[in-house]
């Protein structure tokens, strides 16, 4: 079975631009979460989606938005890019979106560099 | 704000040595996961612990969840160079959909 896939693998943008990152979850998984990992730190939670609805949001500005499609794939959009948005963006899929024990499986990430 | 503190931050040991990594919080988690991450890749799930006091073994790795579900430890026996990587714990926040990640422990095992 294919794991979580993300595209693109690497991306270079300039300040003020907009970026869209894509994620396809493991087949059968209905929940997708997005994380930002700055170099040297642990991942920071951005969003979780389940059945196309936003179920959770981390402490990120409104420049960050996401959506989930009927096939459970997801996109993360970041507007008005800042230098500090440079990071590895990780997508994780889960079989369930309930408030209980729920394992996450991560994709390889998209490395975003903002110049 | 919930925090998960990991210690030590960095660890460099010789092949064959034992080590323990700690993950501590003042908050209760409904479950806790341990991951290993290689440079430029996503974290790979090693184990999930759910019940307070639970112990799980994965070959040379032993994971324990604290009785109060606020802390966890990862013990590696006879470390090998292939164990090198960033070890992350992540706690599931009860009542929300958020996972809080720890600060990470960077392990290097020298041959």
PDB file of C-alpha atoms in Angstrom:
ATOM      1  CA  UNK A   1       0.000   0.000   0.000  1.00  0.00           C
ATOM      2  CA  UNK A   2       1.207   3.492  -0.805  1.00  0.00           C
ATOM      3  CA  UNK A   3       1.970   5.719   2.128  1.00  0.00           C
ATOM      4  CA  UNK A   4       1.182   9.394   2.499  1.00  0.00           C
ATOM      5  CA  UNK A   5       2.380  11.330  -0.533  1.00  0.00           C
ATOM      6  CA  UNK A   6       3.142  15.040  -0.704  1.00  0.00           C
ATOM      7  CA  UNK A   7       3.967  17.372  -3.532  1.00  0.00           C
ATOM      8  CA  UNK A   8       6.098  19.131  -4.397  1.00  0.00           C
ATOM      9  CA  UNK A   9       9.130  17.841  -2.492  1.00  0.00           C
ATOM     10  CA  UNK A  10      10.917  21.176  -2.606  1.00  0.00           C
ATOM     11  CA  UNK A  11       9.754  24.701  -3.318  1.00  0.00           C
ATOM     12  CA  UNK A  12      11.456  28.092  -3.439  1.00  0.00           C
ATOM     13  CA  UNK A  13       9.364  31.250  -3.224  1.00  0.00           C
ATOM     14  CA  UNK A  14       9.961  34.919  -2.531  1.00  0.00           C
ATOM     15  CA  UNK A  15       8.431  37.046   0.198  1.00  0.00           C
ATOM     16  CA  UNK A  16       4.840  38.057  -0.480  1.00  0.00           C
ATOM     17  CA  UNK A  17       4.104  35.165  -2.815  1.00  0.00           C
ATOM     18  CA  UNK A  18       1.503  32.481  -2.252  1.00  0.00           C
ATOM     19  CA  UNK A  19       2.071  28.725  -2.139  1.00  0.00           C
ATOM     20  CA  UNK A  20      -0.106  25.603  -2.329  1.00  0.00           C
ATOM     21  CA  UNK A  21       1.080  22.285  -0.942  1.00  0.00           C
ATOM     22  CA  UNK A  22      -0.668  18.993  -1.647  1.00  0.00           C
ATOM     23  CA  UNK A  23      -1.165  15.783   0.284  1.00  0.00           C
ATOM     24  CA  UNK A  24      -2.721  12.414  -0.498  1.00  0.00           C
ATOM     25  CA  UNK A  25      -3.487  10.272   2.563  1.00  0.00           C
ATOM     26  CA  UNK A  26      -3.136   6.537   2.910  1.00  0.00           C
ATOM     27  CA  UNK A  27      -5.980   4.746   1.159  1.00  0.00           C
ATOM     28  CA  UNK A  28      -8.896   4.388   3.561  1.00  0.00           C
ATOM     29  CA  UNK A  29      -7.763   7.196   5.864  1.00  0.00           C
ATOM     30  CA  UNK A  30     -10.265  10.005   6.184  1.00  0.00           C
ATOM     31  CA  UNK A  31      -8.327  12.449   8.335  1.00  0.00           C
ATOM     32  CA  UNK A  32      -5.450  14.683   7.299  1.00  0.00           C
ATOM     33  CA  UNK A  33      -3.363  16.928   9.537  1.00  0.00           C
ATOM     34  CA  UNK A  34      -0.787  19.540   8.581  1.00  0.00           C
ATOM     35  CA  UNK A  35       2.318  20.423  10.580  1.00  0.00           C
ATOM     36  CA  UNK A  36       5.122  22.948  10.223  1.00  0.00           C
ATOM     37  CA  UNK A  37       8.604  21.876  11.275  1.00  0.00           C
ATOM     38  CA  UNK A  38      11.222  24.550  11.531  1.00  0.00           C
ATOM     39  CA  UNK A  39      14.817  23.332  11.439  1.00  0.00           C
ATOM     40  CA  UNK A  40      15.904  21.943  14.777  1.00  0.00           C
ATOM     41  CA  UNK A  41      12.426  21.827  16.303  1.00  0.00           C
ATOM     42  CA  UNK A  42       9.537  19.397  16.624  1.00  0.00           C
ATOM     43  CA  UNK A  43       6.533  19.694  14.288  1.00  0.00           C
ATOM     44  CA  UNK A  44       3.913  22.326  15.146  1.00  0.00           C
ATOM     45  CA  UNK A  45       0.252  21.527  14.524  1.00  0.00           C
ATOM     46  CA  UNK A  46      -1.454  23.720  11.900  1.00  0.00           C
ATOM     47  CA  UNK A  47      -4.757  22.039  10.935  1.00  0.00           C
ATOM     48  CA  UNK A  48      -6.678  18.810  11.079  1.00  0.00           C
ATOM     49  CA  UNK A  49      -9.428  17.894   8.622  1.00  0.00           C
ATOM     50  CA  UNK A  50     -11.847  15.003   8.816  1.00  0.00           C
ATOM     51  CA  UNK A  51     -14.513  14.244   6.255  1.00  0.00           C
ATOM     52  CA  UNK A  52     -13.798  17.609   4.585  1.00  0.00           C
ATOM     53  CA  UNK A  53     -14.409  19.588   7.770  1.00  0.00           C
ATOM     54  CA  UNK A  54     -11.847  21.472   9.816  1.00  0.00           C
ATOM     55  CA  UNK A  55     -11.626  19.759  13.207  1.00  0.00           C
ATOM     56  CA  UNK A  56      -8.718  21.604  14.740  1.00  0.00           C
ATOM     57  CA  UNK A  57      -6.478  24.595  14.211  1.00  0.00           C
ATOM     58  CA  UNK A  58      -3.151  25.514  15.763  1.00  0.00           C
ATOM     59  CA  UNK A  59      -1.771  28.946  16.574  1.00  0.00           C
ATOM     60  CA  UNK A  60      -1.093  30.075  13.022  1.00  0.00           C
ATOM     61  CA  UNK A  61      -2.189  33.317  11.344  1.00  0.00           C
ATOM     62  CA  UNK A  62      -5.041  33.533   8.870  1.00  0.00           C
ATOM     63  CA  UNK A  63      -2.504  33.531   6.036  1.00  0.00           C
ATOM     64  CA  UNK A  64      -2.584  29.760   6.484  1.00  0.00           C
ATOM     65  CA  UNK A  65      -5.632  27.940   5.141  1.00  0.00           C
ATOM     66  CA  UNK A  66      -6.419  24.410   4.080  1.00  0.00           C
ATOM     67  CA  UNK A  67      -9.129  22.267   2.625  1.00  0.00           C
ATOM     68  CA  UNK A  68      -9.914  18.603   2.145  1.00  0.00           C
ATOM     69  CA  UNK A  69     -11.457  17.167  -0.990  1.00  0.00           C
ATOM     70  CA  UNK A  70     -14.065  14.391  -1.419  1.00  0.00           C
ATOM     71  CA  UNK A  71     -11.266  11.883  -2.133  1.00  0.00           C
ATOM     72  CA  UNK A  72      -9.715  12.930   1.251  1.00  0.00           C
ATOM     73  CA  UNK A  73      -6.669  14.564  -0.317  1.00  0.00           C
ATOM     74  CA  UNK A  74      -5.806  17.972   1.052  1.00  0.00           C
ATOM     75  CA  UNK A  75      -4.185  21.267   0.172  1.00  0.00           C
ATOM     76  CA  UNK A  76      -2.431  23.734   2.443  1.00  0.00           C
ATOM     77  CA  UNK A  77      -2.282  27.332   1.237  1.00  0.00           C
ATOM     78  CA  UNK A  78      -0.051  30.025   2.624  1.00  0.00           C
ATOM     79  CA  UNK A  79      -0.496  33.614   1.469  1.00  0.00           C
ATOM     80  CA  UNK A  80       1.827  36.600   1.750  1.00  0.00           C
ATOM     81  CA  UNK A  81       4.841  34.453   2.504  1.00  0.00           C
ATOM     82  CA  UNK A  82       7.337  35.596   5.114  1.00  0.00           C
ATOM     83  CA  UNK A  83      10.928  34.511   5.586  1.00  0.00           C
ATOM     84  CA  UNK A  84       9.829  32.774   8.792  1.00  0.00           C
ATOM     85  CA  UNK A  85       7.530  30.485   6.826  1.00  0.00           C
ATOM     86  CA  UNK A  86      10.578  28.600   5.573  1.00  0.00           C
ATOM     87  CA  UNK A  87      10.167  25.100   6.992  1.00  0.00           C
ATOM     88  CA  UNK A  88       9.381  21.476   6.287  1.00  0.00           C
ATOM     89  CA  UNK A  89       5.614  21.113   5.910  1.00  0.00           C
ATOM     90  CA  UNK A  90       4.384  17.704   6.924  1.00  0.00           C
ATOM     91  CA  UNK A  91       1.108  16.017   6.199  1.00  0.00           C
ATOM     92  CA  UNK A  92      -0.154  13.166   8.385  1.00  0.00           C
ATOM     93  CA  UNK A  93      -3.080  10.880   7.728  1.00  0.00           C
ATOM     94  CA  UNK A  94      -5.161   8.978  10.259  1.00  0.00           C
ATOM     95  CA  UNK A  95      -7.835   6.356   9.841  1.00  0.00           C
ATOM     96  CA  UNK A  96     -10.190   8.135  12.234  1.00  0.00           C
ATOM     97  CA  UNK A  97     -10.962  11.690  13.231  1.00  0.00           C
ATOM     98  CA  UNK A  98     -12.453  10.954  16.608  1.00  0.00           C
ATOM     99  CA  UNK A  99     -11.427  12.360  19.956  1.00  0.00           C
ATOM    100  CA  UNK A 100      -9.771   9.133  20.974  1.00  0.00           C
ATOM    101  CA  UNK A 101      -6.652   7.070  20.358  1.00  0.00           C
ATOM    102  CA  UNK A 102      -5.710   7.806  16.788  1.00  0.00           C
ATOM    103  CA  UNK A 103      -2.439   6.995  15.070  1.00  0.00           C
ATOM    104  CA  UNK A 104      -0.858   9.359  12.589  1.00  0.00           C
ATOM    105  CA  UNK A 105       1.320   8.430   9.632  1.00  0.00           C
ATOM    106  CA  UNK A 106       3.473  11.116   8.074  1.00  0.00           C
ATOM    107  CA  UNK A 107       4.447  11.881   4.512  1.00  0.00           C
ATOM    108  CA  UNK A 108       7.990  12.860   3.488  1.00  0.00           C
ATOM    109  CA  UNK A 109       7.171  16.565   3.678  1.00  0.00           C
ATOM    110  CA  UNK A 110       7.553  19.580   1.414  1.00  0.00           C
ATOM    111  CA  UNK A 111      10.608  21.725   2.036  1.00  0.00           C
ATOM    112  CA  UNK A 112       9.601  25.375   1.521  1.00  0.00           C
ATOM    113  CA  UNK A 113      12.282  28.032   1.274  1.00  0.00           C
ATOM    114  CA  UNK A 114      11.215  31.690   1.264  1.00  0.00           C
ATOM    115  CA  UNK A 115      13.811  34.147  -0.026  1.00  0.00           C
TER     116      UNK A 115
ATOM    117  CA  UNK B   1      -0.204  26.094  26.735  1.00  0.00           C
ATOM    118  CA  UNK B   2       0.707  22.428  26.784  1.00  0.00           C
ATOM    119  CA  UNK B   3       4.358  21.579  26.434  1.00  0.00           C
ATOM    120  CA  UNK B   4       6.224  18.335  26.051  1.00  0.00           C
ATOM    121  CA  UNK B   5       9.805  18.583  27.194  1.00  0.00           C
ATOM    122  CA  UNK B   6      12.269  15.993  25.983  1.00  0.00           C
ATOM    123  CA  UNK B   7      15.621  15.250  27.534  1.00  0.00           C
ATOM    124  CA  UNK B   8      18.356  15.083  26.695  1.00  0.00           C
ATOM    125  CA  UNK B   9      18.288  17.349  23.635  1.00  0.00           C
ATOM    126  CA  UNK B  10      21.409  15.773  22.183  1.00  0.00           C
ATOM    127  CA  UNK B  11      23.064  12.432  22.822  1.00  0.00           C
ATOM    128  CA  UNK B  12      26.191  10.974  21.285  1.00  0.00           C
ATOM    129  CA  UNK B  13      27.091   7.458  22.382  1.00  0.00           C
ATOM    130  CA  UNK B  14      29.184   4.495  21.302  1.00  0.00           C
ATOM    131  CA  UNK B  15      27.694   1.444  19.639  1.00  0.00           C
ATOM    132  CA  UNK B  16      26.575  -1.098  22.229  1.00  0.00           C
ATOM    133  CA  UNK B  17      25.698   1.401  24.952  1.00  0.00           C
ATOM    134  CA  UNK B  18      22.238   1.760  26.483  1.00  0.00           C
ATOM    135  CA  UNK B  19      20.300   5.006  26.660  1.00  0.00           C
ATOM    136  CA  UNK B  20      17.023   6.464  27.881  1.00  0.00           C
ATOM    137  CA  UNK B  21      15.124   9.426  26.449  1.00  0.00           C
ATOM    138  CA  UNK B  22      12.484  11.175  28.527  1.00  0.00           C
ATOM    139  CA  UNK B  23       9.320  13.003  27.527  1.00  0.00           C
ATOM    140  CA  UNK B  24       7.671  15.046  30.286  1.00  0.00           C
ATOM    141  CA  UNK B  25       4.649  17.284  30.643  1.00  0.00           C
ATOM    142  CA  UNK B  26       2.470  18.750  33.353  1.00  0.00           C
ATOM    143  CA  UNK B  27      -0.582  17.854  31.254  1.00  0.00           C
ATOM    144  CA  UNK B  28      -2.417  14.573  30.800  1.00  0.00           C
ATOM    145  CA  UNK B  29      -2.533  13.013  27.348  1.00  0.00           C
ATOM    146  CA  UNK B  30      -5.042  10.482  26.055  1.00  0.00           C
ATOM    147  CA  UNK B  31      -2.264   8.704  24.161  1.00  0.00           C
ATOM    148  CA  UNK B  32       1.368   9.266  23.343  1.00  0.00           C
ATOM    149  CA  UNK B  33       3.375   8.363  20.284  1.00  0.00           C
ATOM    150  CA  UNK B  34       7.093   8.036  19.622  1.00  0.00           C
ATOM    151  CA  UNK B  35       8.592   8.769  16.209  1.00  0.00           C
ATOM    152  CA  UNK B  36      12.044   8.637  14.635  1.00  0.00           C
ATOM    153  CA  UNK B  37      12.889  11.153  11.937  1.00  0.00           C
ATOM    154  CA  UNK B  38      15.775  11.089   9.480  1.00  0.00           C
ATOM    155  CA  UNK B  39      17.080  14.345   7.967  1.00  0.00           C
ATOM    156  CA  UNK B  40      14.798  15.639   5.191  1.00  0.00           C
ATOM    157  CA  UNK B  41      12.137  13.006   5.800  1.00  0.00           C
ATOM    158  CA  UNK B  42       8.868  12.797   7.689  1.00  0.00           C
ATOM    159  CA  UNK B  43       8.661  11.228  11.165  1.00  0.00           C
ATOM    160  CA  UNK B  44       8.138   7.459  11.209  1.00  0.00           C
ATOM    161  CA  UNK B  45       5.810   6.115  13.868  1.00  0.00           C
ATOM    162  CA  UNK B  46       7.507   3.689  16.265  1.00  0.00           C
ATOM    163  CA  UNK B  47       4.822   3.049  18.862  1.00  0.00           C
ATOM    164  CA  UNK B  48       1.620   4.357  20.453  1.00  0.00           C
ATOM    165  CA  UNK B  49       0.959   3.972  24.178  1.00  0.00           C
ATOM    166  CA  UNK B  50      -2.501   4.506  25.549  1.00  0.00           C
ATOM    167  CA  UNK B  51      -2.869   3.141  29.072  1.00  0.00           C
ATOM    168  CA  UNK B  52      -1.145   4.641  32.108  1.00  0.00           C
ATOM    169  CA  UNK B  53       1.776   2.403  33.119  1.00  0.00           C
ATOM    170  CA  UNK B  54       1.792   0.642  29.763  1.00  0.00           C
ATOM    171  CA  UNK B  55       5.090  -0.836  28.557  1.00  0.00           C
ATOM    172  CA  UNK B  56       5.694  -1.771  24.921  1.00  0.00           C
ATOM    173  CA  UNK B  57       8.742  -3.388  23.387  1.00  0.00           C
ATOM    174  CA  UNK B  58       9.936  -3.118  19.816  1.00  0.00           C
ATOM    175  CA  UNK B  59      13.066  -5.255  19.446  1.00  0.00           C
ATOM    176  CA  UNK B  60      15.757  -3.318  21.383  1.00  0.00           C
ATOM    177  CA  UNK B  61      13.429  -0.378  22.118  1.00  0.00           C
ATOM    178  CA  UNK B  62      11.272  -0.260  25.267  1.00  0.00           C
ATOM    179  CA  UNK B  63       8.588   2.396  25.658  1.00  0.00           C
ATOM    180  CA  UNK B  64       6.773   3.252  28.873  1.00  0.00           C
ATOM    181  CA  UNK B  65       3.808   5.527  29.529  1.00  0.00           C
ATOM    182  CA  UNK B  66       3.689   7.094  32.977  1.00  0.00           C
ATOM    183  CA  UNK B  67       0.983   6.007  35.410  1.00  0.00           C
ATOM    184  CA  UNK B  68      -0.596   9.468  35.281  1.00  0.00           C
ATOM    185  CA  UNK B  69      -0.247   9.667  31.472  1.00  0.00           C
ATOM    186  CA  UNK B  70       1.854  12.823  31.736  1.00  0.00           C
ATOM    187  CA  UNK B  71       5.228  11.398  30.817  1.00  0.00           C
ATOM    188  CA  UNK B  72       6.922   8.676  28.829  1.00  0.00           C
ATOM    189  CA  UNK B  73      10.342   7.159  28.304  1.00  0.00           C
ATOM    190  CA  UNK B  74      12.141   5.390  25.496  1.00  0.00           C
ATOM    191  CA  UNK B  75      14.957   3.018  26.397  1.00  0.00           C
ATOM    192  CA  UNK B  76      17.306   1.628  23.753  1.00  0.00           C
ATOM    193  CA  UNK B  77      19.431  -1.390  24.597  1.00  0.00           C
ATOM    194  CA  UNK B  78      22.765  -1.970  22.833  1.00  0.00           C
ATOM    195  CA  UNK B  79      22.416   1.005  20.503  1.00  0.00           C
ATOM    196  CA  UNK B  80      23.489   0.608  16.883  1.00  0.00           C
ATOM    197  CA  UNK B  81      24.493   3.226  14.271  1.00  0.00           C
ATOM    198  CA  UNK B  82      21.160   2.587  12.538  1.00  0.00           C
ATOM    199  CA  UNK B  83      19.411   4.031  15.613  1.00  0.00           C
ATOM    200  CA  UNK B  84      20.826   7.467  14.781  1.00  0.00           C
ATOM    201  CA  UNK B  85      18.121  10.055  14.220  1.00  0.00           C
ATOM    202  CA  UNK B  86      15.774  12.573  15.796  1.00  0.00           C
ATOM    203  CA  UNK B  87      13.409  10.986  18.320  1.00  0.00           C
ATOM    204  CA  UNK B  88      10.120  12.790  18.868  1.00  0.00           C
ATOM    205  CA  UNK B  89       7.312  12.167  21.317  1.00  0.00           C
ATOM    206  CA  UNK B  90       3.810  13.459  20.574  1.00  0.00           C
ATOM    207  CA  UNK B  91       0.891  13.611  22.966  1.00  0.00           C
ATOM    208  CA  UNK B  92      -2.749  13.510  21.930  1.00  0.00           C
ATOM    209  CA  UNK B  93      -4.562  16.342  23.674  1.00  0.00           C
ATOM    210  CA  UNK B  94      -7.725  15.028  25.349  1.00  0.00           C
ATOM    211  CA  UNK B  95     -10.867  16.664  24.014  1.00  0.00           C
ATOM    212  CA  UNK B  96      -9.219  18.135  20.931  1.00  0.00           C
ATOM    213  CA  UNK B  97      -7.730  16.912  17.710  1.00  0.00           C
ATOM    214  CA  UNK B  98      -4.309  18.343  18.365  1.00  0.00           C
ATOM    215  CA  UNK B  99      -1.087  16.438  18.764  1.00  0.00           C
ATOM    216  CA  UNK B 100       1.582  18.253  20.735  1.00  0.00           C
ATOM    217  CA  UNK B 101       5.116  17.337  19.742  1.00  0.00           C
ATOM    218  CA  UNK B 102       8.067  17.308  22.056  1.00  0.00           C
ATOM    219  CA  UNK B 103      11.217  19.296  21.497  1.00  0.00           C
ATOM    220  CA  UNK B 104      13.061  16.256  20.150  1.00  0.00           C
ATOM    221  CA  UNK B 105      16.178  14.283  21.088  1.00  0.00           C
ATOM    222  CA  UNK B 106      18.906  14.047  18.492  1.00  0.00           C
ATOM    223  CA  UNK B 107      20.744  10.743  18.893  1.00  0.00           C
ATOM    224  CA  UNK B 108      24.027   9.836  17.250  1.00  0.00           C
ATOM    225  CA  UNK B 109      25.420   6.348  17.666  1.00  0.00           C
ATOM    226  CA  UNK B 110      29.074   6.020  16.744  1.00  0.00           C
ATOM    227  CA  UNK B 111      30.452   2.768  15.325  1.00  0.00           C
TER     228      UNK B 111
END
